[in-house]
Structures are given as structure tokens and as C-alpha cells.
Coordinates of C-alpha atoms in Angstrom, one line a residue:
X1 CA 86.0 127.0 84.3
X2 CA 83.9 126.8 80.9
X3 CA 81.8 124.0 79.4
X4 CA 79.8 123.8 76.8
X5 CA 75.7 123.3 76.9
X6 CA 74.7 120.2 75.0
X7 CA 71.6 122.2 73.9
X8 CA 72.5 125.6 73.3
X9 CA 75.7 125.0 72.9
X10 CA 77.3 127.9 74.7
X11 CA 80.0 128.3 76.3
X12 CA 79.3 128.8 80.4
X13 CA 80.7 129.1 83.4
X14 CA 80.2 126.1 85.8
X15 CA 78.5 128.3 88.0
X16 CA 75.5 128.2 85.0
X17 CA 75.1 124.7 85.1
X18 CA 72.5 122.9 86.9
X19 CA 71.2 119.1 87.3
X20 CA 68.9 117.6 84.7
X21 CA 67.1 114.2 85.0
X22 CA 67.1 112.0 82.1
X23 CA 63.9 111.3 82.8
X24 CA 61.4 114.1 84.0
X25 CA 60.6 114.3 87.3
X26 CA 57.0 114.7 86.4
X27 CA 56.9 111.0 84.6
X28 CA 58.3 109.2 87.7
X29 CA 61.5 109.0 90.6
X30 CA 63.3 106.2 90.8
X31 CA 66.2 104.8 93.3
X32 CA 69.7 106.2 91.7
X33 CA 67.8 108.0 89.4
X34 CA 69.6 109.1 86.2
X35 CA 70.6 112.8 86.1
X36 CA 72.9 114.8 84.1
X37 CA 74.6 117.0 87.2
X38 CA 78.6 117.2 85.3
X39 CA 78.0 120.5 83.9
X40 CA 76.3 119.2 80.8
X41 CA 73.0 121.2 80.6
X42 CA 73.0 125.1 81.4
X43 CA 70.5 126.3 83.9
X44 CA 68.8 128.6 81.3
X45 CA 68.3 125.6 78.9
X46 CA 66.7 123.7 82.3
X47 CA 64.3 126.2 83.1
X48 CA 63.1 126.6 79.7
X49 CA 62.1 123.2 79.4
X50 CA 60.4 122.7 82.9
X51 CA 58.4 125.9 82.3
X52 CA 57.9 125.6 78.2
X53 CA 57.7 121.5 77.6
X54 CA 57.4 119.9 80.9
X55 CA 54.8 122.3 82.6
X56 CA 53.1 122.8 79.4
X57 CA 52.0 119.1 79.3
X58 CA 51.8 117.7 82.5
X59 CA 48.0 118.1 82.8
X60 CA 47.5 118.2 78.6
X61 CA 48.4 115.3 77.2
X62 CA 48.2 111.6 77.2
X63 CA 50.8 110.9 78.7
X64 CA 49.5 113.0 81.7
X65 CA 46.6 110.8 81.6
X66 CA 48.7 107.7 82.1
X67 CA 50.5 109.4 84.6
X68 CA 47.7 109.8 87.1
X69 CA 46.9 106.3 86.6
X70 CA 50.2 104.9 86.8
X71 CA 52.6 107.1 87.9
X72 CA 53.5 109.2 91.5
X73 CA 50.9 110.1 94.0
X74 CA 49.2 113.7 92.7
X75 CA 47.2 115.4 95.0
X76 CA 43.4 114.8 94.3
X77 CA 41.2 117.1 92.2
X78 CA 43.8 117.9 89.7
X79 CA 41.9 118.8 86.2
X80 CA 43.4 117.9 82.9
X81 CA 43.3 120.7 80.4
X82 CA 41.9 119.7 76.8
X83 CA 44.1 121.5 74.5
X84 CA 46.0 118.0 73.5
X85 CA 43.4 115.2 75.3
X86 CA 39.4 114.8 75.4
X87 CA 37.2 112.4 76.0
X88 CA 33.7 111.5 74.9
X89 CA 30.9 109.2 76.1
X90 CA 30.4 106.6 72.9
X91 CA 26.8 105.2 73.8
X92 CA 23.1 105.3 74.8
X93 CA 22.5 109.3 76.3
X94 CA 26.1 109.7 76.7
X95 CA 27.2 109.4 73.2
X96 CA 28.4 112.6 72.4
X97 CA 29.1 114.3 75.8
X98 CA 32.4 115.3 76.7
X99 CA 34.4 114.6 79.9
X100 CA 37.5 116.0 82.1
X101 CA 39.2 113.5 83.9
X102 CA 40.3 114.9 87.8
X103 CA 42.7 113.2 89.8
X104 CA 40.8 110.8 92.5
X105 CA 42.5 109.1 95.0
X106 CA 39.7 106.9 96.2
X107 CA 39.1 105.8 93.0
X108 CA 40.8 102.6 91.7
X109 CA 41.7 103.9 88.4
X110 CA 43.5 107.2 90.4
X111 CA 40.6 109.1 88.5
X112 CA 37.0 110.3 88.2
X113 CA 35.6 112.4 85.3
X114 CA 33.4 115.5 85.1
X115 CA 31.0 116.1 82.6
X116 CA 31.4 119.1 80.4
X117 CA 28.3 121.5 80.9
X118 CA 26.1 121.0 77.8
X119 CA 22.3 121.0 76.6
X120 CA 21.0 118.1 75.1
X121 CA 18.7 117.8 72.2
X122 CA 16.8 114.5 71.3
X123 CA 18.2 113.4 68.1
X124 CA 16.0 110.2 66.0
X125 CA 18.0 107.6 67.3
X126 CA 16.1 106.6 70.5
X127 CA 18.3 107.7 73.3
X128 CA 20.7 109.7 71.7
X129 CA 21.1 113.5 72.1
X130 CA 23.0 116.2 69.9
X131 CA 24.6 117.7 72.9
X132 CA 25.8 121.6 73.2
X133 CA 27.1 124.4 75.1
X134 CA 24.4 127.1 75.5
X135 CA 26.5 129.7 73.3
X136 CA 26.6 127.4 70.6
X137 CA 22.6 126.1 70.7
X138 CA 22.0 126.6 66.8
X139 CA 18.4 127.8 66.6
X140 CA 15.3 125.4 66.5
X141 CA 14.2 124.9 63.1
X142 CA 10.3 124.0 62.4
X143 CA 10.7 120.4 61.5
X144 CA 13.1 120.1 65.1
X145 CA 10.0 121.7 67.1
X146 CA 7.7 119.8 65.4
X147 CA 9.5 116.5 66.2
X148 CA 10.5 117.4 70.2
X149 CA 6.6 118.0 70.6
X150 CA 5.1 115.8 73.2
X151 CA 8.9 114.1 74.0
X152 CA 9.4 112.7 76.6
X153 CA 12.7 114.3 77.9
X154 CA 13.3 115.8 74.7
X155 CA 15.5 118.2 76.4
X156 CA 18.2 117.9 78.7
X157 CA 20.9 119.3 80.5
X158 CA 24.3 118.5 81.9
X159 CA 25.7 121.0 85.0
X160 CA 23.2 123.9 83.6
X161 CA 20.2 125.2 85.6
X162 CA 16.8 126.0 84.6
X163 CA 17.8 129.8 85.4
X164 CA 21.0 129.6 82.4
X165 CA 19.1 127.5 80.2
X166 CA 15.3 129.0 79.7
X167 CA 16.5 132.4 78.0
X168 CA 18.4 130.5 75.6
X169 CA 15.7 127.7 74.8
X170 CA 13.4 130.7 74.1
X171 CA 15.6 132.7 72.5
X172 CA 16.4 129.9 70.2
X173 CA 12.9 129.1 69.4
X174 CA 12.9 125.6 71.3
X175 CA 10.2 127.0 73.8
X176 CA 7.2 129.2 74.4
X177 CA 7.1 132.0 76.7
X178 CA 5.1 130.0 79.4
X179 CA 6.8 126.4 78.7
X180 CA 9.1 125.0 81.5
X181 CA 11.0 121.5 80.9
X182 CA 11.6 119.1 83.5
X183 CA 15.3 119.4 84.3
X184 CA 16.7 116.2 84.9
X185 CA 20.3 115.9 84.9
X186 CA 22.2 113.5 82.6
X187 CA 23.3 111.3 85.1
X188 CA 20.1 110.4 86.7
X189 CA 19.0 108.8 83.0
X190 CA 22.5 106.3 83.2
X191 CA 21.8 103.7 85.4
X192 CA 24.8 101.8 84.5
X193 CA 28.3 101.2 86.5
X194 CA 30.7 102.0 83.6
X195 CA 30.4 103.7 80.3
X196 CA 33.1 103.2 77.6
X197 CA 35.1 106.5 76.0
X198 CA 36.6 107.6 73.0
X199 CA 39.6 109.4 73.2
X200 CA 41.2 112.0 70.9
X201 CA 44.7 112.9 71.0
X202 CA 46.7 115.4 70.0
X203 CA 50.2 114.8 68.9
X204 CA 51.7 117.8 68.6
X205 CA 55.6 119.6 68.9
X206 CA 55.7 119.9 73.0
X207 CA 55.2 116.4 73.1
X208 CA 57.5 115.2 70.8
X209 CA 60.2 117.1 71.7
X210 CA 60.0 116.4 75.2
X211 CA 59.8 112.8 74.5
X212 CA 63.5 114.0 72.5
X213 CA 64.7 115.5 75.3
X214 CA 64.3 112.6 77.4
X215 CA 66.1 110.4 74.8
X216 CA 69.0 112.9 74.1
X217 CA 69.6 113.3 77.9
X218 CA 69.6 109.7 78.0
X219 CA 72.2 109.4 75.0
X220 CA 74.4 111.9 77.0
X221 CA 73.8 110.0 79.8
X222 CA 75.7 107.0 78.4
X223 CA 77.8 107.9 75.6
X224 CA 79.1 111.9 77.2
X225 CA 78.9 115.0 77.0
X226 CA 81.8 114.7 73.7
X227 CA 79.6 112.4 71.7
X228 CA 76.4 114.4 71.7
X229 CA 78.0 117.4 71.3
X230 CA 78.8 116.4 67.1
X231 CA 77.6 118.4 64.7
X232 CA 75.8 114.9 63.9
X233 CA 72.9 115.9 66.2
X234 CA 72.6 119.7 65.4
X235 CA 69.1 119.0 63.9
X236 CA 67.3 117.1 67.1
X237 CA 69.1 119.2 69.4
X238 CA 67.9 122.7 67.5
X239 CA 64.1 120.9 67.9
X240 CA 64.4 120.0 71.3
X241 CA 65.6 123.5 72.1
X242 CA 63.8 125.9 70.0
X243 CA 61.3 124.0 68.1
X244 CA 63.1 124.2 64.5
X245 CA 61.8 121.2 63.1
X246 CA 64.3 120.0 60.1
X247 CA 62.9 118.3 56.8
X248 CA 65.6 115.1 57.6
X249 CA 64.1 114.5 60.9
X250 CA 61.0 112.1 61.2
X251 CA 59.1 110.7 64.3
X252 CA 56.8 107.5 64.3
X253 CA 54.3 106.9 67.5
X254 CA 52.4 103.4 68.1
X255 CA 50.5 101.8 70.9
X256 CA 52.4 99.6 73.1
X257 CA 55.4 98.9 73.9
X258 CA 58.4 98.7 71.5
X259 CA 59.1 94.7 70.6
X260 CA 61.9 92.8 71.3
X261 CA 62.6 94.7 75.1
X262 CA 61.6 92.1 78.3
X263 CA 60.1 95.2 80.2
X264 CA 59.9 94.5 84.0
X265 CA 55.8 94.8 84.7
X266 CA 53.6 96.5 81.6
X267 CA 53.7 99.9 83.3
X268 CA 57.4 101.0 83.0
X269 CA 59.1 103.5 81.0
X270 CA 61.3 102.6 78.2
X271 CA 64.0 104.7 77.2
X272 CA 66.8 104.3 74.5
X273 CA 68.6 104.6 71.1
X274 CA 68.8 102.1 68.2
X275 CA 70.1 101.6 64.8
X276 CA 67.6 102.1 61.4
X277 CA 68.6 101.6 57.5
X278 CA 68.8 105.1 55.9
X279 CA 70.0 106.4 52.4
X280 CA 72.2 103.1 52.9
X281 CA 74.1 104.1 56.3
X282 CA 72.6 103.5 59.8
X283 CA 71.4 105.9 61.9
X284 CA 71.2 106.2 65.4
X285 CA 67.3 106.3 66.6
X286 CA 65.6 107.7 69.9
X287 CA 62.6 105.1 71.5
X288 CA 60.6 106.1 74.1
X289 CA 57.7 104.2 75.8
X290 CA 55.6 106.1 78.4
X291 CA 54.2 103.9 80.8
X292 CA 54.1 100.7 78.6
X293 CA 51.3 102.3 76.3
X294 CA 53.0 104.7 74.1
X295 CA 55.8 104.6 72.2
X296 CA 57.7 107.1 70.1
X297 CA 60.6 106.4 67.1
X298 CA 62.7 109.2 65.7
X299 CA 65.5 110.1 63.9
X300 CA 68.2 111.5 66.5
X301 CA 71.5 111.7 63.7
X302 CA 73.6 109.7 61.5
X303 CA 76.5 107.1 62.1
X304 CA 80.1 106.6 60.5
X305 CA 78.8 102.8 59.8
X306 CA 77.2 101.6 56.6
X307 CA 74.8 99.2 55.9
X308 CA 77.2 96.2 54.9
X309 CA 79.4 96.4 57.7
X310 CA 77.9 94.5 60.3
X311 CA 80.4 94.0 62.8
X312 CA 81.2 97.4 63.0
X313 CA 77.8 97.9 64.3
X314 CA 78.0 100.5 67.5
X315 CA 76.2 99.1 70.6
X316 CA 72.8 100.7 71.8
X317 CA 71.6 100.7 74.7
X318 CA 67.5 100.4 76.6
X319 CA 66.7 101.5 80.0
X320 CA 63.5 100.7 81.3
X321 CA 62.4 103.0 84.5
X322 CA 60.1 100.4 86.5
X323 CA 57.2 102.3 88.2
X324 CA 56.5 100.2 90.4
X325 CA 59.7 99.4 92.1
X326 CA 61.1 102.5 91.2
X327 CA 64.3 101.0 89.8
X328 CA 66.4 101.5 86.6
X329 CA 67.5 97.9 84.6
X330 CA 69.5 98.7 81.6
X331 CA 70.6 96.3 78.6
X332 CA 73.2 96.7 76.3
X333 CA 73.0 95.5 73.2
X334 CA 72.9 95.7 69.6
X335 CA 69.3 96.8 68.7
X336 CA 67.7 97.4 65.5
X337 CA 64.6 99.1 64.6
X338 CA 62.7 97.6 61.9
X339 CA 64.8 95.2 60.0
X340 CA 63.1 91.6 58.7

């Protein structure tokens, strides 16, 4: 028997058909978990996004970073990559440093951090260092060795030992031939408990369109396989499967929570679709909250309703995935985004 992909589109045989959770496995499992298992996305379609979306940011992203924290068990010493996520030290001697956050059990926060290898280079402000990594040291001008003269500490390092570091402090100018600095590591100098962090994120297409995924899955979850199948949602369904990003689609990301949804605890998933005022019709919108911190709003396709006619209003629908029961609580209702 044949059935048609509500990605790709192709027609299959049921034999090419695999389960899909509406939810990734990776954000979270929950009891009678949500999953698309009635031959509605094709095995080929599933492995491309486990290998090309999910794996991609699952370690390299923020919502990775929120998932350590709050979501299942990982297995400790897990580094997150940088590609889409860093951190940096904001004050004192670690203003400026950069950090990698590793899974850590025994840690309350599920997390420690490592400190990026740099060198250090007293800057005017007392306590602050221009920090580097060795290959990109720029060289010691005269008015720089002038000022680290008679410094206490006006060098430093950070996971770099004197045997690394020397050639390049001469090379660079920094030091004489018979000059040794006293290598005191960073974290000997920061006698506090806690430092504070800023944290640069990149938004970029993986992420959004596996936040899409999530919704659409979702969409076909409740409404079938019939409904998302309309040529309605052509242009989110050609992003979420090959990254062909159409001028009529937009996305919006905030902090928080979406309003107006009475989330179970302020750590669970919210996932669902809405109605928004366009071009006078409304069209159906994707939310998606990761974890109670981050939530994204985007276009999925248009409806058959316009603006003036109220009661012909299709219903939407919210799920919110708690993580720390593990259950599913859905609402059905009419929702919409953004009207006063």
C-alpha cells in the first residue's frame, strides 16, 4: 500500500515509513509520548533530520544548554560545541575569557565550565586583561612594553604552560631572551564562588527549522495527515525539509514563555499553533517554548477565514510537555497571537 510523506511528499510504500516524535527525543520523553507512527513521515525524511537538524544541535545551541540543565540525564563530561553558543566571563580578571560548558552531574546546575586556553595581557583597567590564544598574540608594541614593565602579573595564562607560551612571548616582543614570567593560572587570581556570564547566541536555519519540525509534526499530530498535506503549507514544509527559505515566511524569537498558556512548572515545553492578522485573513502560526525560556513564532500557512468573521474562527490547540513529570496536558482553544 502507498502513502504520501508529509515532507517530501512522495509517494511510498508502507514498508518506507517509520515513527517520528512530535517532540525530539533529544528535548525530553514523556509518558504516552506523542509520535507520528501511521505512515505519515518516510524513513528517509526521519534520518535526515536526526542526522542533519537534530544531531547538528544537540551540543550547539541554546537550547542544548537548557537541556543539560533541565532536561534527561546526559552522561557527564559532555562538551558543548561553540558554533551557535559561547560564553564569556563579564568581570574583574575574567572579563573577557571564554568558557565551554561540560555536562556535570555533581553539580547543581547539571554543569561545570572549562576555560578556553588563552594568554592574558594587562590592559589599564586595574584587573582586566585583553585575553588571547597564542596564534593570535598581535605583537608587543613599545608603548605596551613600556607599560607591562615592573607589573605585577602583567602576564598571564589560562591552560598554557610556560614551555607553549615563552617562544611566543619572545617572538612577539613581550620578553627578553633571559626573562621568565611567573605562571600563575587564571583561576588562582578569582577567589570568588560565582562569576556572572554573557552569552551569545546564534540563531541560525538548523534551529529554526527544527523548532518547525516540531510544530508541523505537532499540527499533523492533531489535525492528520490530510490537512497538512495542502498545498497551504508547501513553503514551511520545503524549509523544514530542505532549507528553502520563502520571502512569505517570517519567524519571531523572545525570552520566556508565550503569554496567556498556564504552563505546569517553568521548565516545560510548549508546543502549538495559533491564529495571526495577515494581508486581512488569519493565518495559522507555529509556537514553540523550549524549556520555559525560549520561545519561537512563525508563519506555518494561510486559512480560508478572514478577519471579520469571528465565529468562523478554527480552533488551535497548545501542548505543554512537563519535564518534570514527564506528562503531556493539552488545551484546546481558540488562541490568538498578538491581537489588543
Amino acid at each position: 500500500m502507498k502513502h504520501i510523506c508529509i515532507y517530501c511528499k512522495q509517494q511510498k510504500d508502507e514498508s518506507e515509513f517509520n515513527r517520528e516524535h512530535v517532540v525530539p527525543r533529544m528535548m525530553g520523553t514523556y509518558q504516552n509520548g506523542f509520535v507520528l507512527s501511521n505512515n505519515q513521515v518516510c524513513e528517509e525524511c526521519n534520518s535526515y533530520f536526526s542526522r542533519e537538524l537534530e544531531n547538528e544541535i544537540s551540543l550547539n545551541s541554546m537550547e542544548s544548554f537548557l537541556r543539560i540543565q533541565y532536561g534527561k540525564p546526559m552522561s557527564d563530561g559532555r562538551k558543548m560545541r561553540k558554533e551557535r553558543l559561547s560564553f564569556f566571563g563579564t568581570e574583574g580578571i575574567l572579563k573577557g575569557l571564554e568558557f565551554t560548558p561540560i555536562v556535570d552531574s555533581s553539580n547543581e546546575e547539571k554543569l561545570s565550565f572549562d576555560i578556553i586556553p588563552k594568554i592574558g595581557i594587562l590592559s589599564v583597567e586595574p584587573d582586566e586583561y585583553s585575553y588571547y590564544e597564542l596564534n593570535e598574540l598581535p605583537p608587543a608594541t613599545p608603548e605596551v612594553r613600556e607599560f607591562l614593565k615592573g607589573k605585577d602579573r602583567g602576564i598571564i595564562t589560562v591552560g598554557l604552560s610556560q614551555e607553549d607560551v615563552l617562544p611566543v612571548l619572545k617572538d612577539k616582543g613581550y620578553l627578553g631572551n633571559s626573562y621568565e614570567y611567573d605562571n600563575i593560572p587564571v583561576t588562582a587570581l578569582y577567589r570568588n564562588d560565582s562569576f556572572i556570564t554573557k552569552i551569545n547566541v546564534l540563531l541560525d536555519s538548523l534551529v529554526r527549522r527544527t523548532c518547525a519540525k516540531t510544530v508541523f509534526n505537532y499540527l499533523c499530530y492533531c489535525k492528520g495527515v490530510d490537512y497538512v498535506l495542502s498545498d497551504r503549507f508547501d513553503e514551511i514544509r520545503e524549509y523544514i525539509r530542505y532549507g528553502k527559505r520563502s520571502e512569505n515566511l517570517w519567524f519571531r524569537y523572545s525570552k520566556g514563555p508565550v503569554s496567556g498558556v498556564d504552563m505546569p512548572n517553568e521548565t516545560a515545553h510548549v508546543v502549538g499553533y495559533m491564529l495571526f492578522p495577515e494581508d486581512g485573513k488569519w493565518i495559522l502560526c507555529g509556537n514553540l517554548t523550549w524549556f520555559g525560556k525560549l520561545t519561537y513564532t512563525f508563519k506555518l500557512g494561510e486559512t480560508e477565514n478572514y478577519v471579520s468573521i469571528i465565529n468562523e474562527l478554527p480552533c488551535t490547540k497548545m501542548a505543554c510537555f512537563d519535564n518534570e513529570k514527564k506528562k503531556i496536558i493539552e488545551n484546546e482553544a481558540v488562541y490568538v497571537f498578538g491581537i489588543r
